[in-house]
Amino acid sequence: MTEQDIHSVRQVAQASWDETYGSSFPIESLQDWFEKNYSTPMLCKQIEKTHMFVIEEEAQIIGFASFTQVDEDGDSELTALYISPEHKQKGYGTLLVEKGIQVLQQKGLNLFVYVESMNTAARTFYEKLGFELVEEFDEYFEGYPTTTAQYLFPLKTPTLI
């Protein structure tokens, strides 16, 4: 991903957020969060500090994923995976996750992802890819209570010696 992709990435993220969370949280809270986290400076920082991948169809960005760098414990996190609503269910999300796993397996041990518990489509998606539920916990999103599910994908299989 490059800085030239920022406008398209914002559009994909906005459409996906609106479709997925538009009825779960007040629109003003979603907009405030979105403007903070998907501003141009924040996306430039993500490009610099994370692994970000985009997927295109007919030269148009239709999805993206962002993975943190592997930390000192060997852990990474999938912090964003968004596909434009009209391109869902076509395997693009799987391709992005697989690309991230391929890059992270060189150094990482575990890949985590956090999903809003009521987002059954995302939960089913990650479970089909082999992510395992670790726990569910209550937290606040922009001041509103929610429950989050933490999933884990082992990047390396332990070996016996």
Short mmCIF file of N, CA and C in Angstrom, two decimals:
data_model
loop_
_atom_site.label_atom_id
_atom_site.label_comp_id
_atom_site.label_asym_id
_atom_site.label_seq_id
_atom_site.Cartn_x
_atom_site.Cartn_y
_atom_site.Cartn_z
N MET A 1 0.85 -1.18 0.00
CA MET A 1 0.00 0.00 0.00
C MET A 1 0.89 1.24 0.00
N THR A 2 0.44 2.27 -0.70
CA THR A 2 1.17 3.53 -0.76
C THR A 2 0.25 4.68 -0.35
N GLU A 3 0.83 5.85 -0.18
CA GLU A 3 0.03 7.03 0.19
C GLU A 3 -1.02 7.34 -0.87
N GLN A 4 -0.77 6.98 -2.12
CA GLN A 4 -1.73 7.22 -3.19
C GLN A 4 -3.00 6.40 -3.01
N ASP A 5 -2.93 5.35 -2.19
CA ASP A 5 -4.08 4.47 -1.97
C ASP A 5 -4.99 4.94 -0.84
N ILE A 6 -4.58 5.96 -0.10
CA ILE A 6 -5.30 6.35 1.11
C ILE A 6 -6.77 6.69 0.85
N HIS A 7 -7.05 7.47 -0.16
CA HIS A 7 -8.44 7.86 -0.43
C HIS A 7 -9.31 6.62 -0.67
N SER A 8 -8.82 5.69 -1.48
CA SER A 8 -9.59 4.48 -1.78
C SER A 8 -9.75 3.60 -0.56
N VAL A 9 -8.71 3.49 0.25
CA VAL A 9 -8.78 2.69 1.48
C VAL A 9 -9.81 3.28 2.43
N ARG A 10 -9.82 4.59 2.56
CA ARG A 10 -10.83 5.25 3.42
C ARG A 10 -12.25 4.94 2.94
N GLN A 11 -12.45 4.96 1.63
CA GLN A 11 -13.78 4.67 1.08
C GLN A 11 -14.21 3.24 1.40
N VAL A 12 -13.29 2.29 1.23
CA VAL A 12 -13.61 0.89 1.53
C VAL A 12 -13.92 0.74 3.02
N ALA A 13 -13.08 1.32 3.86
CA ALA A 13 -13.29 1.21 5.31
C ALA A 13 -14.62 1.83 5.72
N GLN A 14 -14.93 3.00 5.20
CA GLN A 14 -16.18 3.68 5.54
C GLN A 14 -17.39 2.85 5.13
N ALA A 15 -17.39 2.33 3.92
CA ALA A 15 -18.53 1.53 3.45
C ALA A 15 -18.69 0.27 4.29
N SER A 16 -17.57 -0.36 4.62
CA SER A 16 -17.63 -1.58 5.42
C SER A 16 -18.10 -1.30 6.84
N TRP A 17 -17.58 -0.24 7.45
CA TRP A 17 -18.00 0.13 8.80
C TRP A 17 -19.49 0.46 8.83
N ASP A 18 -19.94 1.24 7.88
CA ASP A 18 -21.35 1.62 7.85
C ASP A 18 -22.24 0.39 7.75
N GLU A 19 -21.87 -0.55 6.89
CA GLU A 19 -22.68 -1.75 6.71
C GLU A 19 -22.64 -2.64 7.95
N THR A 20 -21.46 -2.80 8.54
CA THR A 20 -21.29 -3.74 9.64
C THR A 20 -21.75 -3.19 10.98
N TYR A 21 -21.43 -1.94 11.27
CA TYR A 21 -21.66 -1.40 12.62
C TYR A 21 -22.68 -0.26 12.68
N GLY A 22 -23.25 0.09 11.54
CA GLY A 22 -24.17 1.23 11.49
C GLY A 22 -25.35 1.13 12.43
N SER A 23 -25.81 -0.08 12.72
CA SER A 23 -26.95 -0.22 13.62
C SER A 23 -26.53 -0.59 15.04
N SER A 24 -25.23 -0.83 15.26
CA SER A 24 -24.76 -1.24 16.58
C SER A 24 -24.36 -0.08 17.49
N PHE A 25 -23.92 1.03 16.87
CA PHE A 25 -23.44 2.18 17.63
C PHE A 25 -24.01 3.45 17.02
N PRO A 26 -24.14 4.51 17.81
CA PRO A 26 -24.62 5.78 17.25
C PRO A 26 -23.69 6.25 16.13
N ILE A 27 -24.27 6.75 15.07
CA ILE A 27 -23.52 7.15 13.89
C ILE A 27 -22.46 8.21 14.22
N GLU A 28 -22.77 9.11 15.17
CA GLU A 28 -21.80 10.15 15.54
C GLU A 28 -20.55 9.53 16.15
N SER A 29 -20.73 8.50 16.97
CA SER A 29 -19.58 7.83 17.59
C SER A 29 -18.74 7.13 16.53
N LEU A 30 -19.40 6.48 15.59
CA LEU A 30 -18.67 5.82 14.51
C LEU A 30 -17.88 6.83 13.68
N GLN A 31 -18.52 7.95 13.37
CA GLN A 31 -17.85 8.97 12.56
C GLN A 31 -16.64 9.55 13.29
N ASP A 32 -16.80 9.84 14.58
CA ASP A 32 -15.67 10.38 15.36
C ASP A 32 -14.51 9.39 15.38
N TRP A 33 -14.82 8.12 15.64
CA TRP A 33 -13.78 7.10 15.68
C TRP A 33 -13.11 6.98 14.32
N PHE A 34 -13.93 6.95 13.28
CA PHE A 34 -13.41 6.78 11.93
C PHE A 34 -12.49 7.94 11.56
N GLU A 35 -12.90 9.15 11.84
CA GLU A 35 -12.08 10.32 11.49
C GLU A 35 -10.74 10.31 12.22
N LYS A 36 -10.71 9.84 13.46
CA LYS A 36 -9.44 9.75 14.20
C LYS A 36 -8.55 8.65 13.63
N ASN A 37 -9.12 7.50 13.37
CA ASN A 37 -8.33 6.32 13.02
C ASN A 37 -8.04 6.17 11.53
N TYR A 38 -8.80 6.84 10.69
CA TYR A 38 -8.59 6.74 9.25
C TYR A 38 -8.28 8.10 8.62
N SER A 39 -7.72 8.99 9.42
CA SER A 39 -7.25 10.26 8.88
C SER A 39 -6.01 9.99 8.01
N THR A 40 -5.69 10.92 7.15
CA THR A 40 -4.51 10.74 6.30
C THR A 40 -3.24 10.57 7.13
N PRO A 41 -2.99 11.40 8.16
CA PRO A 41 -1.77 11.17 8.95
C PRO A 41 -1.73 9.80 9.63
N MET A 42 -2.88 9.33 10.12
CA MET A 42 -2.91 8.03 10.78
C MET A 42 -2.65 6.91 9.78
N LEU A 43 -3.24 7.00 8.60
CA LEU A 43 -2.99 5.98 7.58
C LEU A 43 -1.54 6.02 7.09
N CYS A 44 -0.95 7.20 7.00
CA CYS A 44 0.47 7.29 6.63
C CYS A 44 1.33 6.59 7.68
N LYS A 45 0.98 6.77 8.95
CA LYS A 45 1.71 6.09 10.02
C LYS A 45 1.54 4.58 9.92
N GLN A 46 0.32 4.12 9.61
CA GLN A 46 0.09 2.68 9.43
C GLN A 46 0.92 2.12 8.28
N ILE A 47 0.99 2.85 7.19
CA ILE A 47 1.78 2.39 6.04
C ILE A 47 3.24 2.21 6.47
N GLU A 48 3.72 3.16 7.26
CA GLU A 48 5.12 3.13 7.70
C GLU A 48 5.40 2.03 8.72
N LYS A 49 4.46 1.76 9.64
CA LYS A 49 4.75 0.91 10.78
C LYS A 49 4.10 -0.47 10.77
N THR A 50 3.24 -0.75 9.79
CA THR A 50 2.56 -2.05 9.76
C THR A 50 2.73 -2.69 8.39
N HIS A 51 2.25 -3.89 8.29
CA HIS A 51 2.16 -4.55 6.99
C HIS A 51 0.75 -4.27 6.47
N MET A 52 0.65 -3.49 5.41
CA MET A 52 -0.65 -3.18 4.83
C MET A 52 -0.69 -3.69 3.40
N PHE A 53 -1.79 -4.35 3.08
CA PHE A 53 -1.97 -4.91 1.75
C PHE A 53 -3.32 -4.47 1.20
N VAL A 54 -3.37 -4.20 -0.09
CA VAL A 54 -4.63 -3.88 -0.75
C VAL A 54 -4.90 -4.94 -1.80
N ILE A 55 -6.16 -5.07 -2.15
CA ILE A 55 -6.54 -5.96 -3.24
C ILE A 55 -7.37 -5.13 -4.22
N GLU A 56 -7.10 -5.35 -5.49
CA GLU A 56 -7.76 -4.56 -6.54
C GLU A 56 -8.53 -5.45 -7.49
N GLU A 57 -9.56 -4.86 -8.06
CA GLU A 57 -10.30 -5.46 -9.15
C GLU A 57 -10.50 -4.36 -10.18
N GLU A 58 -10.10 -4.63 -11.41
CA GLU A 58 -10.18 -3.65 -12.49
C GLU A 58 -9.55 -2.32 -12.09
N ALA A 59 -8.35 -2.41 -11.50
CA ALA A 59 -7.53 -1.25 -11.09
C ALA A 59 -8.17 -0.40 -9.99
N GLN A 60 -9.18 -0.93 -9.30
CA GLN A 60 -9.82 -0.23 -8.19
C GLN A 60 -9.58 -1.01 -6.90
N ILE A 61 -9.20 -0.30 -5.83
CA ILE A 61 -9.02 -0.96 -4.54
C ILE A 61 -10.39 -1.36 -4.01
N ILE A 62 -10.53 -2.64 -3.70
CA ILE A 62 -11.81 -3.15 -3.20
C ILE A 62 -11.68 -3.74 -1.79
N GLY A 63 -10.45 -3.75 -1.26
CA GLY A 63 -10.25 -4.26 0.08
C GLY A 63 -8.84 -4.02 0.55
N PHE A 64 -8.65 -4.14 1.87
CA PHE A 64 -7.30 -3.98 2.43
C PHE A 64 -7.23 -4.69 3.78
N ALA A 65 -6.00 -4.94 4.19
CA ALA A 65 -5.73 -5.54 5.49
C ALA A 65 -4.50 -4.88 6.09
N SER A 66 -4.47 -4.82 7.41
CA SER A 66 -3.34 -4.24 8.13
C SER A 66 -2.96 -5.17 9.28
N PHE A 67 -1.68 -5.51 9.33
CA PHE A 67 -1.13 -6.40 10.35
C PHE A 67 -0.01 -5.66 11.08
N THR A 68 0.02 -5.75 12.41
CA THR A 68 1.12 -5.14 13.15
C THR A 68 2.41 -5.91 12.87
N GLN A 69 3.52 -5.25 13.14
CA GLN A 69 4.81 -5.94 13.09
C GLN A 69 4.82 -6.99 14.19
N VAL A 70 5.63 -8.00 14.03
CA VAL A 70 5.77 -9.03 15.06
C VAL A 70 6.49 -8.41 16.26
N ASP A 71 5.92 -8.58 17.46
CA ASP A 71 6.55 -8.01 18.66
C ASP A 71 7.59 -8.97 19.25
N GLU A 72 8.18 -8.58 20.37
CA GLU A 72 9.26 -9.36 20.98
C GLU A 72 8.80 -10.74 21.45
N ASP A 73 7.49 -10.92 21.66
CA ASP A 73 6.95 -12.23 22.05
C ASP A 73 6.60 -13.11 20.86
N GLY A 74 6.77 -12.57 19.66
CA GLY A 74 6.41 -13.32 18.46
C GLY A 74 4.97 -13.16 18.04
N ASP A 75 4.28 -12.17 18.62
CA ASP A 75 2.86 -11.96 18.33
C ASP A 75 2.66 -10.83 17.33
N SER A 76 1.61 -10.96 16.54
CA SER A 76 1.17 -9.92 15.62
C SER A 76 -0.35 -9.86 15.72
N GLU A 77 -0.90 -8.75 15.25
CA GLU A 77 -2.35 -8.59 15.29
C GLU A 77 -2.86 -8.13 13.93
N LEU A 78 -3.92 -8.74 13.49
CA LEU A 78 -4.64 -8.27 12.31
C LEU A 78 -5.55 -7.16 12.81
N THR A 79 -5.20 -5.91 12.51
CA THR A 79 -5.94 -4.78 13.06
C THR A 79 -7.05 -4.28 12.15
N ALA A 80 -7.00 -4.64 10.89
CA ALA A 80 -8.05 -4.21 9.96
C ALA A 80 -8.14 -5.18 8.80
N LEU A 81 -9.34 -5.53 8.44
CA LEU A 81 -9.61 -6.31 7.24
C LEU A 81 -10.98 -5.85 6.73
N TYR A 82 -10.96 -5.15 5.62
CA TYR A 82 -12.20 -4.61 5.08
C TYR A 82 -12.28 -4.87 3.59
N ILE A 83 -13.42 -5.34 3.18
CA ILE A 83 -13.72 -5.56 1.76
C ILE A 83 -14.97 -4.73 1.46
N SER A 84 -14.97 -4.03 0.33
CA SER A 84 -16.16 -3.25 0.00
C SER A 84 -17.37 -4.18 -0.06
N PRO A 85 -18.52 -3.72 0.44
CA PRO A 85 -19.70 -4.59 0.56
C PRO A 85 -20.07 -5.33 -0.72
N GLU A 86 -19.93 -4.70 -1.86
CA GLU A 86 -20.33 -5.36 -3.11
C GLU A 86 -19.33 -6.42 -3.58
N HIS A 87 -18.19 -6.52 -2.91
CA HIS A 87 -17.18 -7.52 -3.28
C HIS A 87 -16.97 -8.60 -2.22
N LYS A 88 -17.81 -8.62 -1.21
CA LYS A 88 -17.70 -9.66 -0.18
C LYS A 88 -18.13 -11.01 -0.74
N GLN A 89 -17.72 -12.06 -0.05
CA GLN A 89 -18.07 -13.44 -0.41
C GLN A 89 -17.45 -13.89 -1.73
N LYS A 90 -16.32 -13.29 -2.11
CA LYS A 90 -15.64 -13.67 -3.35
C LYS A 90 -14.22 -14.18 -3.10
N GLY A 91 -13.85 -14.34 -1.82
CA GLY A 91 -12.53 -14.87 -1.50
C GLY A 91 -11.45 -13.81 -1.31
N TYR A 92 -11.78 -12.54 -1.45
CA TYR A 92 -10.77 -11.49 -1.33
C TYR A 92 -10.22 -11.36 0.09
N GLY A 93 -11.10 -11.47 1.08
CA GLY A 93 -10.64 -11.41 2.47
C GLY A 93 -9.68 -12.54 2.79
N THR A 94 -10.00 -13.72 2.30
CA THR A 94 -9.12 -14.88 2.51
C THR A 94 -7.75 -14.62 1.89
N LEU A 95 -7.71 -14.09 0.68
CA LEU A 95 -6.44 -13.79 0.03
C LEU A 95 -5.60 -12.80 0.84
N LEU A 96 -6.24 -11.78 1.39
CA LEU A 96 -5.51 -10.79 2.20
C LEU A 96 -4.97 -11.41 3.48
N VAL A 97 -5.78 -12.21 4.16
CA VAL A 97 -5.32 -12.85 5.40
C VAL A 97 -4.18 -13.82 5.09
N GLU A 98 -4.32 -14.58 4.03
CA GLU A 98 -3.26 -15.53 3.65
C GLU A 98 -1.96 -14.81 3.33
N LYS A 99 -2.04 -13.65 2.69
CA LYS A 99 -0.83 -12.86 2.39
C LYS A 99 -0.16 -12.41 3.68
N GLY A 100 -0.96 -11.93 4.62
CA GLY A 100 -0.40 -11.52 5.90
C GLY A 100 0.25 -12.67 6.63
N ILE A 101 -0.40 -13.81 6.66
CA ILE A 101 0.15 -14.99 7.32
C ILE A 101 1.47 -15.39 6.67
N GLN A 102 1.51 -15.36 5.35
CA GLN A 102 2.73 -15.71 4.63
C GLN A 102 3.90 -14.81 5.05
N VAL A 103 3.67 -13.52 5.15
CA VAL A 103 4.72 -12.58 5.54
C VAL A 103 5.11 -12.76 7.00
N LEU A 104 4.11 -12.95 7.87
CA LEU A 104 4.37 -13.02 9.31
C LEU A 104 4.99 -14.34 9.75
N GLN A 105 4.75 -15.41 9.04
CA GLN A 105 5.27 -16.73 9.44
C GLN A 105 6.78 -16.76 9.52
N GLN A 106 7.45 -15.88 8.82
CA GLN A 106 8.91 -15.85 8.84
C GLN A 106 9.45 -15.50 10.22
N LYS A 107 8.73 -14.66 10.96
CA LYS A 107 9.22 -14.19 12.26
C LYS A 107 8.27 -14.44 13.42
N GLY A 108 6.99 -14.61 13.12
CA GLY A 108 5.98 -14.63 14.18
C GLY A 108 5.61 -16.01 14.66
N LEU A 109 5.00 -16.03 15.83
CA LEU A 109 4.48 -17.25 16.43
C LEU A 109 2.96 -17.29 16.40
N ASN A 110 2.33 -16.15 16.70
CA ASN A 110 0.87 -16.10 16.83
C ASN A 110 0.32 -14.85 16.15
N LEU A 111 -0.84 -15.01 15.53
CA LEU A 111 -1.57 -13.89 14.95
C LEU A 111 -2.90 -13.78 15.69
N PHE A 112 -3.17 -12.61 16.24
CA PHE A 112 -4.41 -12.36 16.96
C PHE A 112 -5.31 -11.46 16.13
N VAL A 113 -6.61 -11.61 16.34
CA VAL A 113 -7.59 -10.69 15.77
C VAL A 113 -8.69 -10.52 16.81
N TYR A 114 -9.22 -9.31 16.89
CA TYR A 114 -10.29 -8.98 17.82
C TYR A 114 -11.51 -8.59 17.01
N VAL A 115 -12.65 -9.21 17.35
CA VAL A 115 -13.88 -9.03 16.59
C VAL A 115 -15.01 -8.68 17.55
N GLU A 116 -15.83 -7.74 17.16
CA GLU A 116 -17.02 -7.43 17.94
C GLU A 116 -17.87 -8.70 17.97
N SER A 117 -18.22 -9.16 19.16
CA SER A 117 -18.86 -10.47 19.32
C SER A 117 -20.13 -10.66 18.51
N MET A 118 -20.89 -9.60 18.31
CA MET A 118 -22.14 -9.72 17.54
C MET A 118 -21.89 -9.81 16.03
N ASN A 119 -20.65 -9.63 15.59
CA ASN A 119 -20.32 -9.68 14.17
C ASN A 119 -20.13 -11.15 13.76
N THR A 120 -21.25 -11.85 13.62
CA THR A 120 -21.20 -13.29 13.35
C THR A 120 -20.56 -13.61 12.00
N ALA A 121 -20.70 -12.74 11.03
CA ALA A 121 -20.09 -12.99 9.72
C ALA A 121 -18.57 -13.01 9.85
N ALA A 122 -18.02 -12.05 10.57
CA ALA A 122 -16.56 -12.02 10.76
C ALA A 122 -16.09 -13.20 11.59
N ARG A 123 -16.83 -13.53 12.62
CA ARG A 123 -16.44 -14.66 13.46
C ARG A 123 -16.41 -15.96 12.66
N THR A 124 -17.43 -16.18 11.86
CA THR A 124 -17.49 -17.38 11.02
C THR A 124 -16.34 -17.39 10.03
N PHE A 125 -16.04 -16.25 9.44
CA PHE A 125 -14.94 -16.12 8.49
C PHE A 125 -13.62 -16.55 9.14
N TYR A 126 -13.31 -15.97 10.29
CA TYR A 126 -12.03 -16.30 10.94
C TYR A 126 -11.97 -17.76 11.39
N GLU A 127 -13.07 -18.28 11.88
CA GLU A 127 -13.10 -19.68 12.31
C GLU A 127 -12.87 -20.61 11.12
N LYS A 128 -13.42 -20.30 9.96
CA LYS A 128 -13.20 -21.12 8.77
C LYS A 128 -11.74 -21.09 8.33
N LEU A 129 -11.04 -20.00 8.62
CA LEU A 129 -9.63 -19.89 8.27
C LEU A 129 -8.71 -20.58 9.29
N GLY A 130 -9.29 -21.07 10.38
CA GLY A 130 -8.48 -21.78 11.37
C GLY A 130 -8.15 -20.98 12.62
N PHE A 131 -8.71 -19.79 12.76
CA PHE A 131 -8.52 -19.02 13.99
C PHE A 131 -9.34 -19.69 15.10
N GLU A 132 -8.80 -19.69 16.30
CA GLU A 132 -9.48 -20.30 17.44
C GLU A 132 -9.86 -19.22 18.45
N LEU A 133 -11.07 -19.33 18.98
CA LEU A 133 -11.53 -18.39 19.99
C LEU A 133 -10.72 -18.56 21.26
N VAL A 134 -10.15 -17.47 21.76
CA VAL A 134 -9.38 -17.48 23.00
C VAL A 134 -10.27 -17.07 24.17
N GLU A 135 -10.98 -15.95 23.99
CA GLU A 135 -11.85 -15.44 25.04
C GLU A 135 -12.78 -14.38 24.49
N GLU A 136 -13.81 -14.10 25.27
CA GLU A 136 -14.69 -12.96 25.01
C GLU A 136 -14.65 -12.08 26.25
N PHE A 137 -14.65 -10.77 26.03
CA PHE A 137 -14.59 -9.85 27.17
C PHE A 137 -15.38 -8.59 26.87
N ASP A 138 -15.85 -7.97 27.93
CA ASP A 138 -16.60 -6.73 27.82
C ASP A 138 -15.63 -5.55 27.80
N GLU A 139 -15.97 -4.56 26.99
CA GLU A 139 -15.18 -3.33 26.93
C GLU A 139 -16.08 -2.21 26.42
N TYR A 140 -15.50 -1.04 26.25
CA TYR A 140 -16.25 0.10 25.75
C TYR A 140 -15.68 0.56 24.42
N PHE A 141 -16.57 0.87 23.48
CA PHE A 141 -16.19 1.46 22.20
C PHE A 141 -16.79 2.85 22.15
N GLU A 142 -15.91 3.84 22.18
CA GLU A 142 -16.36 5.24 22.15
C GLU A 142 -17.42 5.51 23.21
N GLY A 143 -17.25 4.91 24.38
CA GLY A 143 -18.16 5.13 25.49
C GLY A 143 -19.36 4.21 25.53
N TYR A 144 -19.48 3.29 24.58
CA TYR A 144 -20.63 2.39 24.52
C TYR A 144 -20.17 0.96 24.82
N PRO A 145 -20.91 0.26 25.68
CA PRO A 145 -20.49 -1.11 26.03
C PRO A 145 -20.63 -2.06 24.85
N THR A 146 -19.67 -2.95 24.75
CA THR A 146 -19.69 -3.97 23.71
C THR A 146 -18.94 -5.20 24.24
N THR A 147 -19.07 -6.29 23.55
CA THR A 147 -18.33 -7.51 23.89
C THR A 147 -17.44 -7.85 22.71
N THR A 148 -16.20 -8.16 23.00
CA THR A 148 -15.20 -8.45 21.97
C THR A 148 -14.74 -9.89 22.09
N ALA A 149 -14.56 -10.53 20.95
CA ALA A 149 -14.02 -11.89 20.90
C ALA A 149 -12.58 -11.82 20.41
N GLN A 150 -11.69 -12.47 21.14
CA GLN A 150 -10.28 -12.54 20.75
C GLN A 150 -10.02 -13.91 20.11
N TYR A 151 -9.43 -13.88 18.92
CA TYR A 151 -9.09 -15.10 18.19
C TYR A 151 -7.58 -15.19 18.00
N LEU A 152 -7.11 -16.43 17.86
CA LEU A 152 -5.69 -16.72 17.69
C LEU A 152 -5.49 -17.66 16.51
N PHE A 153 -4.49 -17.36 15.71
CA PHE A 153 -4.05 -18.26 14.64
C PHE A 153 -2.57 -18.53 14.88
N PRO A 154 -2.20 -19.80 15.16
CA PRO A 154 -0.79 -20.10 15.38
C PRO A 154 -0.03 -20.04 14.05
N LEU A 155 0.99 -19.18 13.99
CA LEU A 155 1.77 -19.02 12.77
C LEU A 155 2.81 -20.15 12.59
N LYS A 156 3.19 -20.74 13.68
CA LYS A 156 4.15 -21.84 13.64
C LYS A 156 3.60 -23.01 14.43
N THR A 157 3.80 -24.18 13.93
CA THR A 157 3.39 -25.39 14.64
C THR A 157 4.53 -25.80 15.56
N PRO A 158 4.25 -26.01 16.85
CA PRO A 158 5.32 -26.43 17.75
C PRO A 158 5.91 -27.77 17.29
N THR A 159 7.21 -27.91 17.44
CA THR A 159 7.85 -29.16 17.06
C THR A 159 8.44 -29.83 18.31
N LEU A 160 8.37 -31.11 18.33
CA LEU A 160 8.96 -31.88 19.42
C LEU A 160 10.41 -32.17 19.08
N ILE A 161 11.25 -32.07 20.09
CA ILE A 161 12.66 -32.41 19.89
C ILE A 161 13.11 -33.45 20.87
#
